[in-house]
XYZ file of C-alpha atoms in Angstrom:
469
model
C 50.140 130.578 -68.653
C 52.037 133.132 -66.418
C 53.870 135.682 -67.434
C 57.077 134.536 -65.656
C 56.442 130.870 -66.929
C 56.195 132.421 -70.397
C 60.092 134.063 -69.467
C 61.620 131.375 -68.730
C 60.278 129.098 -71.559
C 62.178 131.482 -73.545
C 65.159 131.821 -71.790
C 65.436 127.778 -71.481
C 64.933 128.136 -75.915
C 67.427 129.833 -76.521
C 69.015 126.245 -78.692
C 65.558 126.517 -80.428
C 64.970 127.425 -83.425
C 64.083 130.923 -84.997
C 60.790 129.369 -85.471
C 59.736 128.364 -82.195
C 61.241 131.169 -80.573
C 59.151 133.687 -82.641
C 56.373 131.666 -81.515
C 57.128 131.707 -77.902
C 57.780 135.928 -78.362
C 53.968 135.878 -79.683
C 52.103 134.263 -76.525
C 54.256 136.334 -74.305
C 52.869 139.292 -76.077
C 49.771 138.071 -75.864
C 50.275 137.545 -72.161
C 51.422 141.362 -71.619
C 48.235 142.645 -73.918
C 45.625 140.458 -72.105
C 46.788 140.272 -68.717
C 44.911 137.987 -66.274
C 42.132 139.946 -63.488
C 43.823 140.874 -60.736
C 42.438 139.098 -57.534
C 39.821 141.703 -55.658
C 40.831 142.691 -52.022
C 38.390 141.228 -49.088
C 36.919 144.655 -49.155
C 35.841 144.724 -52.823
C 34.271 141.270 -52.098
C 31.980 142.237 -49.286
C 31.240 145.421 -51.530
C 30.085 143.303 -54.468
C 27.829 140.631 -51.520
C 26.070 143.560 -50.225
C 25.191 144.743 -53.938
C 23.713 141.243 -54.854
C 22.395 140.535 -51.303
C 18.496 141.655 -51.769
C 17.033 143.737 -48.800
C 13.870 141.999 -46.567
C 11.668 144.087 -48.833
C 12.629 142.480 -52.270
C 12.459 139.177 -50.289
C 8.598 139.404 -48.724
C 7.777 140.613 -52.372
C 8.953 137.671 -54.152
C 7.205 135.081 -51.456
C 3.518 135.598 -53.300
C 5.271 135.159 -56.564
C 6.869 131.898 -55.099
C 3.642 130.458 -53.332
C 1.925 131.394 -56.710
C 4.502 129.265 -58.508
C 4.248 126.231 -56.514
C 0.328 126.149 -57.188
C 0.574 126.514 -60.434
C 2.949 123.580 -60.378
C 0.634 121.358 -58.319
C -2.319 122.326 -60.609
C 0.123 121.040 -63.648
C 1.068 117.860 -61.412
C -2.486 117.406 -60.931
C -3.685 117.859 -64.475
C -0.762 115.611 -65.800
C -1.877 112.640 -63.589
C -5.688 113.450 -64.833
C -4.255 112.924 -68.310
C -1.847 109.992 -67.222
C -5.127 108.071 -65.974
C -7.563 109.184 -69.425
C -4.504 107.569 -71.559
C -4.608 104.130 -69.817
C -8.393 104.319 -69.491
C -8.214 105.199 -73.632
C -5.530 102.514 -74.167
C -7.351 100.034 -72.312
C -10.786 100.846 -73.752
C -9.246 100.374 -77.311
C -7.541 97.763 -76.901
C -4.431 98.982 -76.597
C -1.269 97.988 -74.452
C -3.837 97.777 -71.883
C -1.258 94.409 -70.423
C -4.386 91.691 -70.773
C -4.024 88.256 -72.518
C -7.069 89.197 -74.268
C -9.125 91.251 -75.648
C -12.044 93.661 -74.171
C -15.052 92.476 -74.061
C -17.318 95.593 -74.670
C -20.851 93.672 -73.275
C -21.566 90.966 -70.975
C -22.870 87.596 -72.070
C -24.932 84.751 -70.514
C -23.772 83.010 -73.450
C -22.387 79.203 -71.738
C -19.084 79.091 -73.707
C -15.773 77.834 -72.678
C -14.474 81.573 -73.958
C -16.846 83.557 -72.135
C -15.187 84.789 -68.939
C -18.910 85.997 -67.706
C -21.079 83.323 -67.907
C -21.178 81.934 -64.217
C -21.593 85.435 -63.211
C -24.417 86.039 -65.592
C -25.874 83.283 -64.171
C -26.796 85.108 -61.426
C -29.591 86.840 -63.314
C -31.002 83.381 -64.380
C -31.388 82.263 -60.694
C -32.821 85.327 -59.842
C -29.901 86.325 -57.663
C -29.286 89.543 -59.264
C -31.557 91.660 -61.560
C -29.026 93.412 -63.290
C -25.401 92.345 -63.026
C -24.092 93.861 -66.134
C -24.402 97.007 -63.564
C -21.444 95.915 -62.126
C -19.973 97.859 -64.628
C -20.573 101.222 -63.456
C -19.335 101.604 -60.284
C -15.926 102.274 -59.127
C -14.176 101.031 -55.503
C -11.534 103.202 -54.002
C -9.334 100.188 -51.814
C -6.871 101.660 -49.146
C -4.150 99.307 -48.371
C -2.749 96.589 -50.791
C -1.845 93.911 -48.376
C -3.131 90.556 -47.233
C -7.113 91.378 -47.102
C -6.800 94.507 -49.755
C -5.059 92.182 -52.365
C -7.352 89.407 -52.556
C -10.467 91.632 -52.264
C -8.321 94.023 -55.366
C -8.880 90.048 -56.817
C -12.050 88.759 -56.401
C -13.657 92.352 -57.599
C -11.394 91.717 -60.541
C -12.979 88.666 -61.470
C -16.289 89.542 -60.701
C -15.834 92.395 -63.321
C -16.325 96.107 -61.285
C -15.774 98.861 -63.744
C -12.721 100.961 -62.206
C -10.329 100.172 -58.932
C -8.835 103.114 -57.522
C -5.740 101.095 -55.562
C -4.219 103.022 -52.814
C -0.689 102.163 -50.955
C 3.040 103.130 -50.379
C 4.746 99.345 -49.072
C 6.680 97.234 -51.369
C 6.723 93.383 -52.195
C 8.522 91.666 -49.174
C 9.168 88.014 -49.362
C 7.973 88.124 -46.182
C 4.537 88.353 -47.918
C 4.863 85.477 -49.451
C 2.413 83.360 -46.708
C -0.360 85.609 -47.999
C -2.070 85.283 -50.954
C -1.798 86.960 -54.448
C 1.694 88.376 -54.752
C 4.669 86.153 -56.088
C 8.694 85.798 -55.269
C 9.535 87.549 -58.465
C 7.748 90.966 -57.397
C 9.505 91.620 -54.075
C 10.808 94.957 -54.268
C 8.390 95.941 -56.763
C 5.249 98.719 -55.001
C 2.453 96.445 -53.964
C 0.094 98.996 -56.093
C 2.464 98.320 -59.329
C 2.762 94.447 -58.605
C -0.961 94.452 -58.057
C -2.028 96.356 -60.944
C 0.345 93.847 -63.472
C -1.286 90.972 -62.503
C -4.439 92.762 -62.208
C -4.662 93.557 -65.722
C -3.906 90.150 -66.949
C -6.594 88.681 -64.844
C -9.511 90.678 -66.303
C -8.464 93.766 -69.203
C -11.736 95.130 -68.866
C -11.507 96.985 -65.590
C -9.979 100.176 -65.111
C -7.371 100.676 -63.035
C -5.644 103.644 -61.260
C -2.726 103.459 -58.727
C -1.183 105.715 -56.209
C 2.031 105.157 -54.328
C 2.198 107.276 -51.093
C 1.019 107.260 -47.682
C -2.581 108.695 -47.125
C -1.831 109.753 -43.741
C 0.680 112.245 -44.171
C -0.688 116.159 -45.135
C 0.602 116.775 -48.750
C -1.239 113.492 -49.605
C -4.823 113.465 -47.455
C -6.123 116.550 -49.909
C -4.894 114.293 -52.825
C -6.828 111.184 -51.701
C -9.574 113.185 -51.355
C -9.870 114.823 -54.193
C -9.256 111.503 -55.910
C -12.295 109.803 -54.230
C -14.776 112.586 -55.364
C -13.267 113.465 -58.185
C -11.799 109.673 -59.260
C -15.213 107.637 -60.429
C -15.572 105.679 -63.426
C -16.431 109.067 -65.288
C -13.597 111.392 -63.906
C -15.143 114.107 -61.986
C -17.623 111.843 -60.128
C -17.213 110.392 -56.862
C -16.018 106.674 -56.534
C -19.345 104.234 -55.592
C -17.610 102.762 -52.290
C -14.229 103.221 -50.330
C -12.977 99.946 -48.735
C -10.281 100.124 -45.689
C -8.157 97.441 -45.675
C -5.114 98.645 -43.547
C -2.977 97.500 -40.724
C -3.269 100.351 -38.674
C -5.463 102.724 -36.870
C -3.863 106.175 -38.280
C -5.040 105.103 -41.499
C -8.145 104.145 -40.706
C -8.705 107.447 -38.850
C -7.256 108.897 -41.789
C -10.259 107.205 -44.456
C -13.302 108.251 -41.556
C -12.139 111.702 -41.416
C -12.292 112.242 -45.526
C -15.225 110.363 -45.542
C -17.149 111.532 -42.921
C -16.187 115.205 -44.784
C -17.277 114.119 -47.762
C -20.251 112.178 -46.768
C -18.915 108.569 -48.487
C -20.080 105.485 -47.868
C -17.124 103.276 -46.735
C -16.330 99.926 -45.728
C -13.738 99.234 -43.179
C -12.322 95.901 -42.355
C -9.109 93.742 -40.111
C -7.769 90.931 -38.526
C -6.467 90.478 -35.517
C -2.589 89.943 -34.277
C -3.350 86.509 -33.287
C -4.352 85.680 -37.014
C -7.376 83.642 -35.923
C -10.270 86.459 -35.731
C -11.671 89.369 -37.936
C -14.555 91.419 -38.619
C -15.904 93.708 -41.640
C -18.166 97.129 -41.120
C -20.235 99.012 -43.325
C -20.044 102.842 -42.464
C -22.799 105.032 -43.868
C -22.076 108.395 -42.682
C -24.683 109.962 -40.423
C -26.689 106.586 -40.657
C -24.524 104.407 -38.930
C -21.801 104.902 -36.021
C -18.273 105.653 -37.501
C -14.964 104.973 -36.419
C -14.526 107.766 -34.235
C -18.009 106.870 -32.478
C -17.177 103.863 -30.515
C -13.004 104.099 -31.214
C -10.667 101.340 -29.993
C -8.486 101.446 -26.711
C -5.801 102.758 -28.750
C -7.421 105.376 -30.491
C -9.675 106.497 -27.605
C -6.460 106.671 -25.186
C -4.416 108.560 -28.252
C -1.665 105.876 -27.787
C 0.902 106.476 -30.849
C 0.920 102.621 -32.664
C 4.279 102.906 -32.464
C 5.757 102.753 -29.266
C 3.299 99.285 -29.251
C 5.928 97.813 -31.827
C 8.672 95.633 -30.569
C 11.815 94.980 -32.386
C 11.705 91.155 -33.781
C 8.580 90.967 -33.123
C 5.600 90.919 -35.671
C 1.792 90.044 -36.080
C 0.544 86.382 -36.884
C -0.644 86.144 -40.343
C -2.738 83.624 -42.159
C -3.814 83.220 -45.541
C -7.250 81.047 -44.815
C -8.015 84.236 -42.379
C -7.365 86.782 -44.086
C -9.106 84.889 -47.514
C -11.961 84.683 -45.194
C -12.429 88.219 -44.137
C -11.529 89.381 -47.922
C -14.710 86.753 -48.975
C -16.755 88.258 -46.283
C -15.903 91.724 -47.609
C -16.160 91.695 -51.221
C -19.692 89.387 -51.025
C -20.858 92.948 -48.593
C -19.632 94.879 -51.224
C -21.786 93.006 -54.166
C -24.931 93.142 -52.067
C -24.738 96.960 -51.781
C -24.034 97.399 -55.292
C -26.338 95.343 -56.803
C -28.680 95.497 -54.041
C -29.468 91.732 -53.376
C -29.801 89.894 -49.952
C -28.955 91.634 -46.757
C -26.183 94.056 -46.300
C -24.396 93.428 -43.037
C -23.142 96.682 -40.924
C -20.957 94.555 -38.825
C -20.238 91.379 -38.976
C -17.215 89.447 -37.113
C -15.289 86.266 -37.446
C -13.998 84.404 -34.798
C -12.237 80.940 -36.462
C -11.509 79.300 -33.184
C -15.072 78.812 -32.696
C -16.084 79.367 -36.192
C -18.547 82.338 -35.009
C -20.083 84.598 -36.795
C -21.111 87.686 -34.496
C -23.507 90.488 -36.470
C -24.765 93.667 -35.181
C -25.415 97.384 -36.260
C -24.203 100.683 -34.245
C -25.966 103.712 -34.166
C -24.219 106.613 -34.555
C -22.564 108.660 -31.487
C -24.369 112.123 -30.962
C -21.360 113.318 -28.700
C -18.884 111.905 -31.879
C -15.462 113.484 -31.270
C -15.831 114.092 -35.309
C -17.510 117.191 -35.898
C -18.201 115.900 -39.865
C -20.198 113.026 -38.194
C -22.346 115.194 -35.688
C -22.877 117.245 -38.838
C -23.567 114.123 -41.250
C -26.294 112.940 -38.362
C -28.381 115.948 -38.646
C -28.373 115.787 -42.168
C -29.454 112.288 -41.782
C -31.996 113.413 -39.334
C -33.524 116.345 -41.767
C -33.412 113.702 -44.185
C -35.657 111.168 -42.298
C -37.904 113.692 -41.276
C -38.936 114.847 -44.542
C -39.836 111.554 -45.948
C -43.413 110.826 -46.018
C -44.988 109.014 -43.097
C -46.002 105.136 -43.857
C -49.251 104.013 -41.664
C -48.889 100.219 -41.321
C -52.290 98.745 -40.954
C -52.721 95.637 -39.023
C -54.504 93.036 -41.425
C -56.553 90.580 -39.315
C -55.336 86.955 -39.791
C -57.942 85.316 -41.619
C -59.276 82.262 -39.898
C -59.296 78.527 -41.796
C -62.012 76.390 -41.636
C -64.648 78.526 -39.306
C -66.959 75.992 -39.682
C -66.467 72.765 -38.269
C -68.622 70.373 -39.814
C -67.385 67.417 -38.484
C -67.197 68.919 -34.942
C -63.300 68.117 -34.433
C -62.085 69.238 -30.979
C -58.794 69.286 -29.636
C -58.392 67.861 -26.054
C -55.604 68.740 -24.171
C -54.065 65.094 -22.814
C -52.906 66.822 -19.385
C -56.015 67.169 -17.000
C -55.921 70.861 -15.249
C -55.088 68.615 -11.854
C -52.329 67.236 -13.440
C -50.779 70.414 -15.034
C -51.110 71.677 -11.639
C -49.262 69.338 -9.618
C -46.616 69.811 -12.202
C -46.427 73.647 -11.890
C -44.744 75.589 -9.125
C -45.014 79.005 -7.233
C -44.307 82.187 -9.174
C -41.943 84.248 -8.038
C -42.304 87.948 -7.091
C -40.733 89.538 -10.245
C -40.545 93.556 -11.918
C -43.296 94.455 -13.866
C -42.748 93.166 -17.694
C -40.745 89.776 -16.539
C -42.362 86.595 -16.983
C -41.210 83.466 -16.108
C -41.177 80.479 -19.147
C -41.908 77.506 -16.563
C -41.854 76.749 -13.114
C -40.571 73.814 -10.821
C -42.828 71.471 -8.816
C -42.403 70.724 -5.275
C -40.585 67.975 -4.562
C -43.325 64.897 -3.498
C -42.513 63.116 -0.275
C -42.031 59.550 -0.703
C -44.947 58.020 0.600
C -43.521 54.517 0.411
C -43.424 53.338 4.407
C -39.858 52.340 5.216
C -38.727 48.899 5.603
C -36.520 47.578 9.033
C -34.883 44.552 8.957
C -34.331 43.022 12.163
C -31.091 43.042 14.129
C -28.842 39.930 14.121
C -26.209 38.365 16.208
C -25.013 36.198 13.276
C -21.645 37.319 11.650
C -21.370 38.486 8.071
C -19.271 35.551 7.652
C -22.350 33.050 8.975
C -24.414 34.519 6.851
C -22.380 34.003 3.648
C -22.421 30.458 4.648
C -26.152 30.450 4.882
C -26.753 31.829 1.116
C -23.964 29.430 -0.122
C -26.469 26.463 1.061
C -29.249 27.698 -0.137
């Protein structure tokens, strides 16, 4: 209270009584020996800044310290998330709130029981499909992009058991999803890596799962996503068995061939096109086979931002049968490279107005913009080299029935005059082209011709004529 307010609370008591006005006499006392701090004068302020203010030297010391703080914090973030992902591979392993609606299963069985979620699957070995497809179990698959391929193939590798998905996106549940496959109405708004990994773990408890939510592209996160793809296998501190591409867009894709090439990683990439009706899958070995960067797309190879191609109110066809297609087409590459059965596929495209399916291999680019590719290729190339040579020796076809004890000829039914008159000239071609057949010349028609005889008679006398006959 101020002193003067103190004043005239006394003079206004002066009806009070003895009491109060001894009371009031005390806090004005108190007032007087504890007076408030004067305000200090504009001068005394700027004083007191430039005493606090530090000087450019103090400053440029404490940036090391500072730098040196904020990697000992991402270290911490780092090892926190290492932990984060042991715990749920610990909780899931025992049993724990892993989310399932049952149980682990700690071994495959061929056993044929309603119960057994593995027993189609096993039956794979019994056909002789597979050798081995309780080795399904040891790999891990790093998918990039959660969306209308990445989903169902996040599904169907699921089912089929794979030991650890590494699920990578930073979109949420739209209902505009909703004519795609896998997610549900209740999840919009939800991350598509948290939706996915819910009903993930209900499908099939046994895999291991590990989520990220951010955008690969940007820099804080591309040292991240690498580090998680050699350092994220099913045994952390191993690389992850395969990376799979399932994005929308070409940054992204850029984005997965630059860490892989770097790291050497076999990947997978895969899309469908903005009419919804074609789509195409690619196996990427680095150094083996071309990359992304070898043979790039218009956009890419032009360095067209994406986009300033995007129109307001305007969007990409989408269909579910497509995009289920490409996903099947995907994961069934992805369990032939694993388990090693059948024939891998390097390319291989889908065209569903036709129902085409176009399959080639690229080699890779020597003049690769990619330096990490040029580099991977030589590897490649020291590698080949130092494998042994393999002679392949030409067996002679053995020939049936050399003698011919019945004397059985075979007689051609075309004399050589005949096959002649049914042959044409050869044309003058290049050395190495050969013609399959040739055309005959035509025959003239050696039928004499037949004149009939001018008339005087009228077509109508003539009609007459045949009507009496």
């Amino acid at each position: 209270m101020p002193v003067g307010a103190a004043e005239t609370c006394l003079c206004g008591a002066a009806a009070a009584s003895p009491a109060a006005l001894w009371a009031r006499k005390a806090a004005v006392g108190c007032l007087f020996a504890h007076p408030s701090p004067a305000q200090p004068s504009s001068v005394e302020r700027r004083r007191r800044r430039r005493r606090r203010r530090p000087g450019l030297g103090a400053l440029a010391a404490g940036v090391p310290a500072m730098a040196e703080s904020v990697e000992r914090l991402q270290q911490r973030v780092q090892e926190l998330e290492r932990e984060l992902a042991q715990e749920r591979s610990r909780r899931v392993l025992g049993g724990g709130d892993g989310g399932g609606s049952r149980a682990r299963i700690e071994k495959m069985s061929p056993e044929v029981v309603d119960s057994n979620p593995y027993s189609r699957l096993m039956a794979l070995k019994r056909m002789g499909i597979v050798n081995d497809y309780e080795k399904i179990r040891t790999f891990a698959v790093a998918i990039v992009g959660v969306g209308g391929v990445g989903s169902v193939t996040a599904e169907m590798l699921t089912r089929c058991g794979i030991g650890k998905l590494l699920l990578f996106d930073y979109d949420k549940v739209e209902l505009a999803n909703m004519n795609r496959l896998f997610f549900q109405p209740h999840q919009a708004g939800l991350s598509k890596v948290q939706a996915a990994e819910h009903t993930l773990r209900n499908i099939n408890p046994d895999v291991l799962f590990e989520v990220h939510n951010y955008n690969i592209t940007t820099v804080e996160n591309f040292q991240h996503f690498m580090d998680r793809i050699s350092n994220g296998g099913l045994e952390e501190g191993k690389p992850v068995d395969l990376v799979l591409s399932c994005v929308d867009n070409f940054e992204a894709r850029m984005t997965i061939n630059t860490a892989c090439n770097e790291l050497g990683q076999t990947w997978m990439e895969s899309g469908v096109s903005e009419n919804a009706v074609s789509g195409h899958i690619q196996l990427i070995i680095p150094g083996e086979s071309a990359c992304f960067a070898c043979a790039p797309p218009l956009v890419v190879a032009a360095n067209i931002d994406e986009k300033t191609l995007k129109r307001e109110g305007v969007c990409a066809a989408s269909l579910p049968t497509t995009m289920g297609v490409v996903a099947g087409i995907l994961v069934q590459n992805v369990l032939k490279f694993l388990l090693n059965f059948g024939t891998v596929s390097f390319y291989l495209g889908y065209n569903a107005m036709q129902d085409f399916f176009p399959t080639m291999s690229m080699k890779p680019n020597p003049q690769c913009d990619d330096r990490n590719c040029r580099k991977q290729q030589e590897e490649y190339k020291k590698k080949v080299a130092a494998l042994p040579k393999q002679e392949i020796e030409q067996e002679e076809e053995e020939i049936i029935h050399e003698d011919n004890e019945w004397g059985i000829e075979l007689v051609s039914e075309v004399s050589e005059e005949e096959l002649k008159n049914s042959s044409g000239p050869v044309p003058d071609l290049p050395e190495g082209i050969t013609v399959a057949y040739t055309i005959p010349k035509k025959q003239e028609d050696s039928i004499p011709e037949v004149t009939v005889e001018d008339s005087s008679e009228s077509l109508e006398d003539l009609m007459a004529k045949m009507k009496n006959m």
